[in-house]
Coordinates of C-alpha atoms in Angstrom, one line a residue:
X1 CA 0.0 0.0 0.0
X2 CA 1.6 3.3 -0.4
X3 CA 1.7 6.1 1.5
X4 CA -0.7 8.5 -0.4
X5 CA -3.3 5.1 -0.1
X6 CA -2.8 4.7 3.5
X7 CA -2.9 8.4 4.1
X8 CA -6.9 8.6 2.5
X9 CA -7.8 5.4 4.1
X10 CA -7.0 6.6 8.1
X11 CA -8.1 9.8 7.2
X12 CA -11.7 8.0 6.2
X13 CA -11.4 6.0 9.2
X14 CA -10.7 8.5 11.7
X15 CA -13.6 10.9 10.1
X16 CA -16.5 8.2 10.3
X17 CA -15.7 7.6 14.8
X18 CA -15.1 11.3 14.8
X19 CA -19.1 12.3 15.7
X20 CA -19.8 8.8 17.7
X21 CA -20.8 8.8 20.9
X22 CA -19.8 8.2 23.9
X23 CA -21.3 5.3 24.1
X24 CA -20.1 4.1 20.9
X25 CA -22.8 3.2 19.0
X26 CA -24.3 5.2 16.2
X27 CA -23.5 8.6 15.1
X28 CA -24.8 11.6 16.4
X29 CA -26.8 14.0 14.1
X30 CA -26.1 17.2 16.3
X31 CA -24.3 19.9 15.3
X32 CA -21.2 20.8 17.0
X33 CA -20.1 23.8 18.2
X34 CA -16.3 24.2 19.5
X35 CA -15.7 27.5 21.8
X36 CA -12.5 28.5 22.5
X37 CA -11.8 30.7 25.4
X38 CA -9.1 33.0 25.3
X39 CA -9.2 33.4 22.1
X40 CA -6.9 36.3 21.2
X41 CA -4.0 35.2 23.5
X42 CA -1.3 33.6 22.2
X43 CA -1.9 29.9 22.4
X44 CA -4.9 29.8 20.6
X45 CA -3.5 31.8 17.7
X46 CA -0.3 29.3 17.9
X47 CA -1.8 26.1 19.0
X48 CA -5.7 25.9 19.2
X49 CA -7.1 27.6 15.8
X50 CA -4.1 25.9 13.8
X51 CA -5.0 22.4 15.0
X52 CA -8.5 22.8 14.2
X53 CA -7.6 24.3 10.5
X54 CA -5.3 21.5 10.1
X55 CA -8.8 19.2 10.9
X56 CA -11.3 20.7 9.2
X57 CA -8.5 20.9 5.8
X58 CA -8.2 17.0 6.3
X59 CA -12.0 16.5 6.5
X60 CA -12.4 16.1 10.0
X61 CA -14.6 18.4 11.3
X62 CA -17.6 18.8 8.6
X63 CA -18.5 22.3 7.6
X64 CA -21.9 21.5 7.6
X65 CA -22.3 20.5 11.3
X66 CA -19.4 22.9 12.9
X67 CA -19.3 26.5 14.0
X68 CA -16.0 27.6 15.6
X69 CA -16.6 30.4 18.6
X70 CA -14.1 32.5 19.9
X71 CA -14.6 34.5 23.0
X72 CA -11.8 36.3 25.1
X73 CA -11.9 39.8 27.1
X74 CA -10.7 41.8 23.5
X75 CA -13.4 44.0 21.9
X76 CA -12.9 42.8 18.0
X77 CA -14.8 41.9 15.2
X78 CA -15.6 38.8 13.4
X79 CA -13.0 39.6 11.0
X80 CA -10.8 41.0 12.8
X81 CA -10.4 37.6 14.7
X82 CA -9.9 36.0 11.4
X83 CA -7.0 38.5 10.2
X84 CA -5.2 38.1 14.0
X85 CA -4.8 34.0 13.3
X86 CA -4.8 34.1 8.9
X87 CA -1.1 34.0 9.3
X88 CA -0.5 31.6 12.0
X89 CA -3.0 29.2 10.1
X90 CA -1.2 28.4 6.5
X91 CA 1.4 30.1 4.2
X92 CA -0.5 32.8 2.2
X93 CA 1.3 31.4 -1.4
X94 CA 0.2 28.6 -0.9
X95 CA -2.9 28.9 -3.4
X96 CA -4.1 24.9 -2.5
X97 CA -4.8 26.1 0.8
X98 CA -5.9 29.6 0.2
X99 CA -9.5 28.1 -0.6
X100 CA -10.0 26.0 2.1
X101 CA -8.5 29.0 4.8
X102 CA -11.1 30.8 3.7
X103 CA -14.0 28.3 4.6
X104 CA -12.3 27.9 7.5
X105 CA -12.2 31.6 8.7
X106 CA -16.0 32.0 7.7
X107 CA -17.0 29.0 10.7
X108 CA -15.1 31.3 12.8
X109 CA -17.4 33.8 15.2
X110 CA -16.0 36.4 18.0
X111 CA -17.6 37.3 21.0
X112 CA -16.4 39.5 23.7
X113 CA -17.0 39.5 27.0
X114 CA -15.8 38.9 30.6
X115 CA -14.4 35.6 32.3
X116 CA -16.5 36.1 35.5
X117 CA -19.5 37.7 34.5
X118 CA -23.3 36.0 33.0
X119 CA -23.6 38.9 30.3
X120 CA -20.7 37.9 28.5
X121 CA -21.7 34.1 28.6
X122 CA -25.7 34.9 27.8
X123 CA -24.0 36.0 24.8
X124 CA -21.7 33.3 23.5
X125 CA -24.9 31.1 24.4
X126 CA -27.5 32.7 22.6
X127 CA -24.7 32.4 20.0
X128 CA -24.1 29.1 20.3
X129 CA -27.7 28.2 20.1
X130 CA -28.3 30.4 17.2
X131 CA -25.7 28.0 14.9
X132 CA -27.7 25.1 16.6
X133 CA -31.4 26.3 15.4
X134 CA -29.5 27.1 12.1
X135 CA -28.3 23.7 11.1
X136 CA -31.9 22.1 13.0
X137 CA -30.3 20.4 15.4
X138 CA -32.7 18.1 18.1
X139 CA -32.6 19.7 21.5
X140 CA -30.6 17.1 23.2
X141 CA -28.2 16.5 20.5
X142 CA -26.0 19.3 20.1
X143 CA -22.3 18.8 20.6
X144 CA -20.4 21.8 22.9
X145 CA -16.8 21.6 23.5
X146 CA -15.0 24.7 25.5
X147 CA -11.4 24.9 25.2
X148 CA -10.1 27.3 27.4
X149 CA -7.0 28.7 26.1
X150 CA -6.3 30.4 29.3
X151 CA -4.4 30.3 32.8
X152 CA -5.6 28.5 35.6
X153 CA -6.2 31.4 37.7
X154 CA -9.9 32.1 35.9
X155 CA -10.1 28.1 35.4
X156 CA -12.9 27.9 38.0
X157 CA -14.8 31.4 37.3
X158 CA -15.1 30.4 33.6
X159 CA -16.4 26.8 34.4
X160 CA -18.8 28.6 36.9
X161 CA -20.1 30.9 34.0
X162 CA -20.3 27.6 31.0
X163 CA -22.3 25.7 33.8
X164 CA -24.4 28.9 34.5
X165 CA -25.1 29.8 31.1
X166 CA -23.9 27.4 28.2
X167 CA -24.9 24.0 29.0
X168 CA -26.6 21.9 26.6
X169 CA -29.5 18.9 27.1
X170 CA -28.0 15.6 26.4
X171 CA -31.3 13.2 26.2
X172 CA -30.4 12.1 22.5
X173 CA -26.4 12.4 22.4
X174 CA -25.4 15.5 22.8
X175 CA -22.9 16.7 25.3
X176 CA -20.6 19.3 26.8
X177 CA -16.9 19.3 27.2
X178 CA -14.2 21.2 28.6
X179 CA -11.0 21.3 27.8
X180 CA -8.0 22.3 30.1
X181 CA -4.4 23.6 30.0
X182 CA -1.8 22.7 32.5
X183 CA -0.2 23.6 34.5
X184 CA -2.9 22.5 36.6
X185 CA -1.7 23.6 39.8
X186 CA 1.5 24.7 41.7
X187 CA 1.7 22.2 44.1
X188 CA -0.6 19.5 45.7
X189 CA -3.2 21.2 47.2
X190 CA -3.5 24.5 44.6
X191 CA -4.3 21.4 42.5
X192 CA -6.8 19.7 44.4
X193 CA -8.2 23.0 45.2
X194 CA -8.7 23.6 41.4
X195 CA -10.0 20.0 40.6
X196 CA -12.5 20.2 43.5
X197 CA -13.6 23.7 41.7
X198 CA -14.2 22.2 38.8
X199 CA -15.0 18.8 39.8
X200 CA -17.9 20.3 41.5
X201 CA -19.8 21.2 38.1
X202 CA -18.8 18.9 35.8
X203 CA -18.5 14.9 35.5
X204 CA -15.2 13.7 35.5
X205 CA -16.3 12.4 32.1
X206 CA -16.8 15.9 30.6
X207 CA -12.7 17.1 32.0
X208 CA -10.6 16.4 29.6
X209 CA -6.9 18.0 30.9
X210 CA -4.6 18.1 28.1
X211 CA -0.8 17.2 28.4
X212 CA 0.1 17.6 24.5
X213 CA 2.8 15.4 25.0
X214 CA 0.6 12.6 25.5
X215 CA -0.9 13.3 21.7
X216 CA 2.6 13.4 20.3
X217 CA 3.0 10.2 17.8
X218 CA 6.2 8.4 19.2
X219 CA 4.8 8.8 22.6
X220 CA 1.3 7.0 21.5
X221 CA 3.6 4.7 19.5
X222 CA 4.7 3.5 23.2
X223 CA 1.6 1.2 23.9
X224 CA 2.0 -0.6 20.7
X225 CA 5.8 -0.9 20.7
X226 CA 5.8 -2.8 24.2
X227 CA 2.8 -4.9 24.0
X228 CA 2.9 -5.8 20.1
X229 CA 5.9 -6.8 20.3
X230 CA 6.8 -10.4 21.4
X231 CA 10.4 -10.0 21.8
X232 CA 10.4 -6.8 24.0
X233 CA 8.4 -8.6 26.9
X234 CA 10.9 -10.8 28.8
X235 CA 13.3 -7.6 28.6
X236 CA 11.3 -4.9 30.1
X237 CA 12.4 -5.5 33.1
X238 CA 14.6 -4.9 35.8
X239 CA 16.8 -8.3 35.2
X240 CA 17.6 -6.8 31.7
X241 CA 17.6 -2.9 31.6
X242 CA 20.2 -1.1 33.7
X243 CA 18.4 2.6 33.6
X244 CA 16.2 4.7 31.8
X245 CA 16.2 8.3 30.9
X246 CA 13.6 10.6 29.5
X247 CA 14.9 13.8 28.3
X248 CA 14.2 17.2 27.5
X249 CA 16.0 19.8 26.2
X250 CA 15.9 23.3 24.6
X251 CA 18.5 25.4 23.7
X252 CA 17.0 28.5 24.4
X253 CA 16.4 30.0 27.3
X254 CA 13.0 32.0 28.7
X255 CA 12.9 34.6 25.7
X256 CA 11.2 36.8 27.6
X257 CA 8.8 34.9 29.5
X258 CA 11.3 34.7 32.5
X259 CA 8.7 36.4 34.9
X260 CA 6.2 33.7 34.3
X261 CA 8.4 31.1 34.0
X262 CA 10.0 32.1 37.1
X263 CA 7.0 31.6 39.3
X264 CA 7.1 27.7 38.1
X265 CA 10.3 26.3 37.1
X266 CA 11.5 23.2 34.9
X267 CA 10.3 20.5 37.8
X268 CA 6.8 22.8 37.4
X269 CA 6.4 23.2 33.8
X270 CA 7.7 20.3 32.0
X271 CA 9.1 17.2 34.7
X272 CA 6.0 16.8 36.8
X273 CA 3.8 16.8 33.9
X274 CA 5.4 15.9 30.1
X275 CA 8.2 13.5 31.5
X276 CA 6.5 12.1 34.4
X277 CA 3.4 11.0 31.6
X278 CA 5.9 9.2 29.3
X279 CA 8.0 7.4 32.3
X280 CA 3.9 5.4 33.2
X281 CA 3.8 4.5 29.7
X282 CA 7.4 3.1 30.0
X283 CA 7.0 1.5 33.6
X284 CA 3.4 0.6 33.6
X285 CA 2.0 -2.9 33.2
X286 CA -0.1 -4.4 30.3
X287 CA -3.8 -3.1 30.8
X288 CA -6.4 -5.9 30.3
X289 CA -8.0 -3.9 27.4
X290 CA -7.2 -0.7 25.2
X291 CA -10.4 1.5 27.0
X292 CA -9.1 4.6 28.7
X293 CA -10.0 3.7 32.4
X294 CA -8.2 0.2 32.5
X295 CA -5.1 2.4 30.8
X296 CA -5.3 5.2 33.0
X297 CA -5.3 2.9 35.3
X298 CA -2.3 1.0 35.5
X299 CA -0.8 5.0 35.0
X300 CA -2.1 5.5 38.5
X301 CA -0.6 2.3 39.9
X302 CA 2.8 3.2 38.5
X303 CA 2.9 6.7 40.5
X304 CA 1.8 4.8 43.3
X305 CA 4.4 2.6 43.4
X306 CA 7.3 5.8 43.2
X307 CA 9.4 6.3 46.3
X308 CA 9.5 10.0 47.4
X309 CA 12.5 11.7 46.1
X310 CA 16.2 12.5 48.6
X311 CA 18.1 15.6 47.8
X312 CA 21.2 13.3 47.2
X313 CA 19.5 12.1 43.9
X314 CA 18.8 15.8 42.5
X315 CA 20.5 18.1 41.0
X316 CA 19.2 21.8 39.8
X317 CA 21.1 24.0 38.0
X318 CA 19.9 27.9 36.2
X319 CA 21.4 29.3 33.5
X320 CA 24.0 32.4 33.6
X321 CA 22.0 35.3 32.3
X322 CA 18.2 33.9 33.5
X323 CA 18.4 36.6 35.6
X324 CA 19.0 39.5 34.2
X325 CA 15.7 39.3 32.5
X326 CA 14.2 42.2 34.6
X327 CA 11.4 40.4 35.2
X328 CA 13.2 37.9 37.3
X329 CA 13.9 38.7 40.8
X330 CA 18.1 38.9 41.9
X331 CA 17.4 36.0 44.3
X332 CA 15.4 33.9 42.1
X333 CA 16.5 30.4 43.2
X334 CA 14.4 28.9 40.5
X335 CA 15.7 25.8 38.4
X336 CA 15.8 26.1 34.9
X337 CA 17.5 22.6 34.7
X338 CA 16.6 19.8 36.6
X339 CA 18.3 16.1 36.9
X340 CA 16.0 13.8 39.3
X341 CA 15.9 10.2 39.8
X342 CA 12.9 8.2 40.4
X343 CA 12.9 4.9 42.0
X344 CA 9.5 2.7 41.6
X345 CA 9.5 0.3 44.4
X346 CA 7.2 -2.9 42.2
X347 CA 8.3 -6.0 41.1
X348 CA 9.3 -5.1 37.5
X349 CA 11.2 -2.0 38.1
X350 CA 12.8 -2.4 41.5
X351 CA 16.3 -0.9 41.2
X352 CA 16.2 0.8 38.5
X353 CA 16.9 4.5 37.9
X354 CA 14.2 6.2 36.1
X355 CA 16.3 9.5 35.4
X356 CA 14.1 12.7 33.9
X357 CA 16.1 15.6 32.6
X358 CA 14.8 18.6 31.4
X359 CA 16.5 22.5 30.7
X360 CA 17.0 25.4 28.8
X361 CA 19.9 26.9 27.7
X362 CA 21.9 23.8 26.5
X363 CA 23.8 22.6 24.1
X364 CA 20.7 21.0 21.5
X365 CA 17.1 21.0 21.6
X366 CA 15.4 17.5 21.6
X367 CA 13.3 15.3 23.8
X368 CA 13.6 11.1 24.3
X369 CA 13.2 8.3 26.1
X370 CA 16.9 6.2 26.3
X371 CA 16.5 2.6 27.5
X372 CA 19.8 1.4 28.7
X373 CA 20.4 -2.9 29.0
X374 CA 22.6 -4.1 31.2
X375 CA 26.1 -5.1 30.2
X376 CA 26.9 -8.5 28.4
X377 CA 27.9 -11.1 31.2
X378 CA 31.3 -12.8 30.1
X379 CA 32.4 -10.4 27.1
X380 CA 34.0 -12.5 25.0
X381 CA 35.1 -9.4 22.5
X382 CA 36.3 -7.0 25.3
X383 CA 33.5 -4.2 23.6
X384 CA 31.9 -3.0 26.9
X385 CA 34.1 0.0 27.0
X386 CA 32.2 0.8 23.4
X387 CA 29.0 1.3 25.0
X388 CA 25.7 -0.8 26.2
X389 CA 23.1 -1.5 23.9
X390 CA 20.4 1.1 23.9
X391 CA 16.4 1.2 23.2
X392 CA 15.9 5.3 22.2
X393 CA 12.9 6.4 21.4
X394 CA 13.6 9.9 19.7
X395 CA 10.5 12.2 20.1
X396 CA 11.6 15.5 18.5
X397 CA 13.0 16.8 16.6
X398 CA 13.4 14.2 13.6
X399 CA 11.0 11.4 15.0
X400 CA 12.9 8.3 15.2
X401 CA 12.9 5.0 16.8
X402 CA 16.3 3.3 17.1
X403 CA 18.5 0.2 18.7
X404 CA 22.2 0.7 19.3
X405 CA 24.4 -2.5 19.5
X406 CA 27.8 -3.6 19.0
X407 CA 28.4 -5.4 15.4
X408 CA 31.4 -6.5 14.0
X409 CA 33.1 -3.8 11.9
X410 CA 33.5 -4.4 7.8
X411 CA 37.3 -5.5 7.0
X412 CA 40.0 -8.4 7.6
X413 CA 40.1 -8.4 11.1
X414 CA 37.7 -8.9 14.1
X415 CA 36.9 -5.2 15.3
X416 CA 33.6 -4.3 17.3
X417 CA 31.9 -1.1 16.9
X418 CA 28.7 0.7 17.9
X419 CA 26.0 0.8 15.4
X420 CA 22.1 1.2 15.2
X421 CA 19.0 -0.7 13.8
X422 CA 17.2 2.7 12.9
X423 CA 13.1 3.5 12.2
X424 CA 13.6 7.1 11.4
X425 CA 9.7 8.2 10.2
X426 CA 11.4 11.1 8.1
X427 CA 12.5 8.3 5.7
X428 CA 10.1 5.2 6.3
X429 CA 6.8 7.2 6.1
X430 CA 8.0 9.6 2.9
X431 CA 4.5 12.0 2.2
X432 CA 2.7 10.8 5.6
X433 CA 1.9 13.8 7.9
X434 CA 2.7 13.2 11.0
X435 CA -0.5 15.0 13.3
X436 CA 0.7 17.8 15.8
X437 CA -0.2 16.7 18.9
X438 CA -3.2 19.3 19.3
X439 CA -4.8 17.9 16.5
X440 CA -5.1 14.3 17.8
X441 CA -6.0 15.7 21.2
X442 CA -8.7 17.6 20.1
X443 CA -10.3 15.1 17.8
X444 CA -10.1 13.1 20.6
X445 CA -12.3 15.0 23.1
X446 CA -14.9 15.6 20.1
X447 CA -15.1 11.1 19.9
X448 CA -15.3 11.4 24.3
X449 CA -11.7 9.5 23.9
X450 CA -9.9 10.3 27.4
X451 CA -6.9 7.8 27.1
X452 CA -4.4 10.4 26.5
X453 CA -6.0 12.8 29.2
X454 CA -4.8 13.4 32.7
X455 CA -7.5 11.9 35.1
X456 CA -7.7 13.3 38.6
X457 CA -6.7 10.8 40.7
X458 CA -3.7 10.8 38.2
X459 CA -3.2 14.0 38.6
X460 CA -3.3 14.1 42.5
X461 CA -0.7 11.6 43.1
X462 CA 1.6 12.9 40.7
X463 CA 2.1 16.4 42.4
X464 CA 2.2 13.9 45.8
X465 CA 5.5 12.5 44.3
X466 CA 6.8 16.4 43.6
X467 CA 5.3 18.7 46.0
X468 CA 7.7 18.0 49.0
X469 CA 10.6 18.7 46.7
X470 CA 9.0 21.6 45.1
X471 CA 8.8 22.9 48.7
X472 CA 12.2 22.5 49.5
X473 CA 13.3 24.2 46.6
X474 CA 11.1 27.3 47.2
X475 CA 12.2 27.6 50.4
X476 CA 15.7 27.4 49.3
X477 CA 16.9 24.4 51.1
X478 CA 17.9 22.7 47.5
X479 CA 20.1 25.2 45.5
X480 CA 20.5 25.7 41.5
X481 CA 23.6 25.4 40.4
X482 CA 24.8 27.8 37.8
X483 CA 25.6 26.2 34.3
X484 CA 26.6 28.1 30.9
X485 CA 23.8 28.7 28.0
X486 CA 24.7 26.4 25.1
X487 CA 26.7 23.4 27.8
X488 CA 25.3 20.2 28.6
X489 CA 24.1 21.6 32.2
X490 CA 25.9 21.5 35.5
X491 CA 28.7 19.3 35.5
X492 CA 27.1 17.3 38.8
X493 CA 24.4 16.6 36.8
X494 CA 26.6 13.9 34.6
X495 CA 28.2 12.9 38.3
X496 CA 24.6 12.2 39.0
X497 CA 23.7 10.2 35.9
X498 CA 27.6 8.1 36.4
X499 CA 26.4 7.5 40.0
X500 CA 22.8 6.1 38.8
X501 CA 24.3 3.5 36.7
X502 CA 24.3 5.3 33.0
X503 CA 27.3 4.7 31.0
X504 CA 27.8 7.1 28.2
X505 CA 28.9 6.0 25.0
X506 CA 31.7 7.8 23.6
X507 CA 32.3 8.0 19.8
X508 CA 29.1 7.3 18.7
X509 CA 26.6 10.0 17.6
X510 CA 23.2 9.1 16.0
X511 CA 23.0 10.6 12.5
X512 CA 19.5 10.8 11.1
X513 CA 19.6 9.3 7.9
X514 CA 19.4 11.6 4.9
X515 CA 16.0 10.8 1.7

């Protein structure tokens, strides 16, 4: 089958379970109606609107049956919306999509109003219902989906307002959704403060918290790789793999955004959430079926089974420069790199070092899971020194999947050296898009799919493993460690990693392979 073939045929798939229900049987006849709050800020021009273009253009969401709502403090126009997020949407030469931009932009409606106030809400209701009475939707079937493009702070006033004023009757399928950013939280109880908010008007069935990482396509890849996958089974354990490491790094620093950043910090804004998500889909065990809640939970039995975190197994480190951003206090003890080790005290995993990295500032920008294996017992070719076979799942940039081990080198005499068995999807899927991970996630809330969401018991007992460290560290008892922009990070960092177990392979640098 080639790729154009396969390309048509899941995009057919996907757009007949896009409008099921959540029960799963037949589709639903409403129309649906997708608000997104916050609509003039900057991550629904960057994120939200483009991933919903990048639908409807593939012939996911049907013109006929969606109306697009944007509502945010900002007193604009309809069109003036529309010329705010033209340019983040599609290149304007590129005639192919000029036509189907502007369909898009004429689903597209503003209205302005307050986050805490019924006027505002009245309005983007009577909107709302004035798209439904258009298309003759049945009461009871209409489909309402809020994303709220927004910061926590106005999380529970907004779902106070959507309960008050926008809710839909759901007698013959329809339903409403919310969607929610991270972070969600600073600690563990500013979280369960915020879940009990809005976990007192809406089912835990109508939350859907998004991580994006969790829509990203090597990280949903995970499931599949370990449990289609006969020879990976007796490995993935703790008799065969001597560490794992899940990593993330930019090589810029706050550009800007040090002020906000600075009230979370890396731990905060990517390790607690993005990295601690992949490491359950590494560690957890085989869920008896593929439905969200028997996923989700073996996810919560994995954080369960994590040991709190010691000092001795941390190391922070901030960037020369961070703060001269004058938006950043002097003092600010705030880690923009973070080394931590987490220990999950189960059968399968007992001993290992699950080691999450993240920072800004360094020496390359990319984000991936490395499996390590223990060495070869009684090695026969004296090749340890070379390096210790490696699972790496690469998830950006260049989206790879590749297995280093020691093979004999081409010539006359016996030599080892360190090679790879490479998937690289640049080069095995030529002409397949590869969905950004909005995309997926929002397609997913519009079928009622929750896999890749963050449930709240999820949620509660990952900021349990986090928050007594987070505390230390704003109270200054655990100290960054100054590191130079464009290095590797603090040099104790790598101490850290040598003391876990991880042996670096020198020499060896994976090359994505050229078309």
């Amino acid at each position: 089958m080639g790729s154009g073939q396969w390309h048509v045929e899941r995009r057919s798939t996907l757009r007949n379970d896009s409008f099921v229900k959540e029960s799963g049987s037949a589709p639903e006849t409403g129309c649906l109606s997708i608000a997104v709050l916050g609509a003039s800020g900057d991550l629904a021009k960057k994120k939200t609107f483009p991933a919903l273009f990048n639908l409807f253009r593939q012939g996911f969401l049907n013109p006929d049956e969606v109306h697009i709502f944007g509502y945010a403090r900002t007193k604009l126009s309809d069109e003036e919306l529309r010329d705010r997020i033209r340019g983040y949407l599609v290149d304007q030469k590129n005639a192919e999509q000029a036509e189907a931009l502007s369909k898009f932009l004429h689903l597209i409606k503003y209205v302005s109003g307050p986050y805490d106030s019924e006027e505002g809400f009245q309005r983007l209701d009577r909107a709302i219902s004035e798209h439904e009475i258009s298309k003759n939707s049945s009461e009871g079937s209409s489909r309402r989906l809020f994303y709220l493009a927004l910061p926590p702070s106005v999380y529970p006033s907004v779902c106070k307002m959507i309960k008050t004023c926008c809710m839909n009757k759901s007698d013959l399928g329809g339903w409403t959704r919310i969607v929610v950013e991270k972070p969600f939280g600073k600690d563990l109880e500013s979280a369960e403060q915020l879940s009990s908010q809005i976990g007192e008007l809406f089912d835990e069935s109508q939350i859907y918290r998004i991580d994006h990482y969790l829509g990203k396509e090597l990280v949903q890849n995970m499931l599949v790789l370990r449990f289609a996958n006969r020879f990976f089974l007796p490995l993935w354990n703790r008799d065969n793999i001597e560490n794992v490491q899940i990593v993330f790094r930019e090589d810029f620093g706050t550009e800007g955004r040090g002020g906000y950043f600075d009230e979370y910090g890396i731990i905060r804004d990517i390790i607690q959430n993005h990295l601690l998500q992949v490491l359950c889909l590494v560690a957890m065990e085989k869920p008896i079926s593929l439905k969200p809640e028997h996923i989700r939970d073996e996810k919560v039995k994995v954080l369960q089974s994590v040991v709190p975190i010691t000092d001795e197994e941390v190391v922070l480190g901030q960037y020369e420069g961070y703060r001269d951003d004058p938006t950043v206090p002097d003092d600010s003890n705030t880690p923009t790199f973070a080394t931590t080790i987490l220990r999950i005290h189960n059968e399968r995993w007992e001993g290992v070092p699950f080691i999450l990295k993240a920072g800004k500032a360094l020496n390359s920008r990319k984000a991936e899971i490395r499996i390590q294996f223990k060495d070869v017992p009684g090695d026969i070719f004296r090749c340890q020194k070379q390096g210790r076979n490696e699972f790496v799942i690469r998830l950006q940039p260049s989206e790879a999947i590749y297995m280093k081990l020691t093979v004999k080198q081409p010539g006359l005499e016996m030599q080892t050296v360190q090679s790879e068995l490479d998937l690289s999807y640049g080069q095995r899927y030529q002409g397949v898009s590869i969905p950004e991970a909005y995309e997926r996630l929002i397609l997913d809330t519009i079928k009622g799919d929750q896999q890749h969401f963050v449930r709240r018991d999820e949620l509660k007992v990952a900021w349990e493993i986090f928050t007594p460290l987070l505390h230390r560290i704003d109270k200054g008892e655990v100290k960054s460690i100054p590191y130079e922009p464009g290095s590797r990070g603090p040099k104790e960092a790598d101490q850290l990693l040598e003391k876990a177990g991880y042996l670096q392979t020198h020499g060896y640098i994976w090359i994505p392979p050229t078309l």
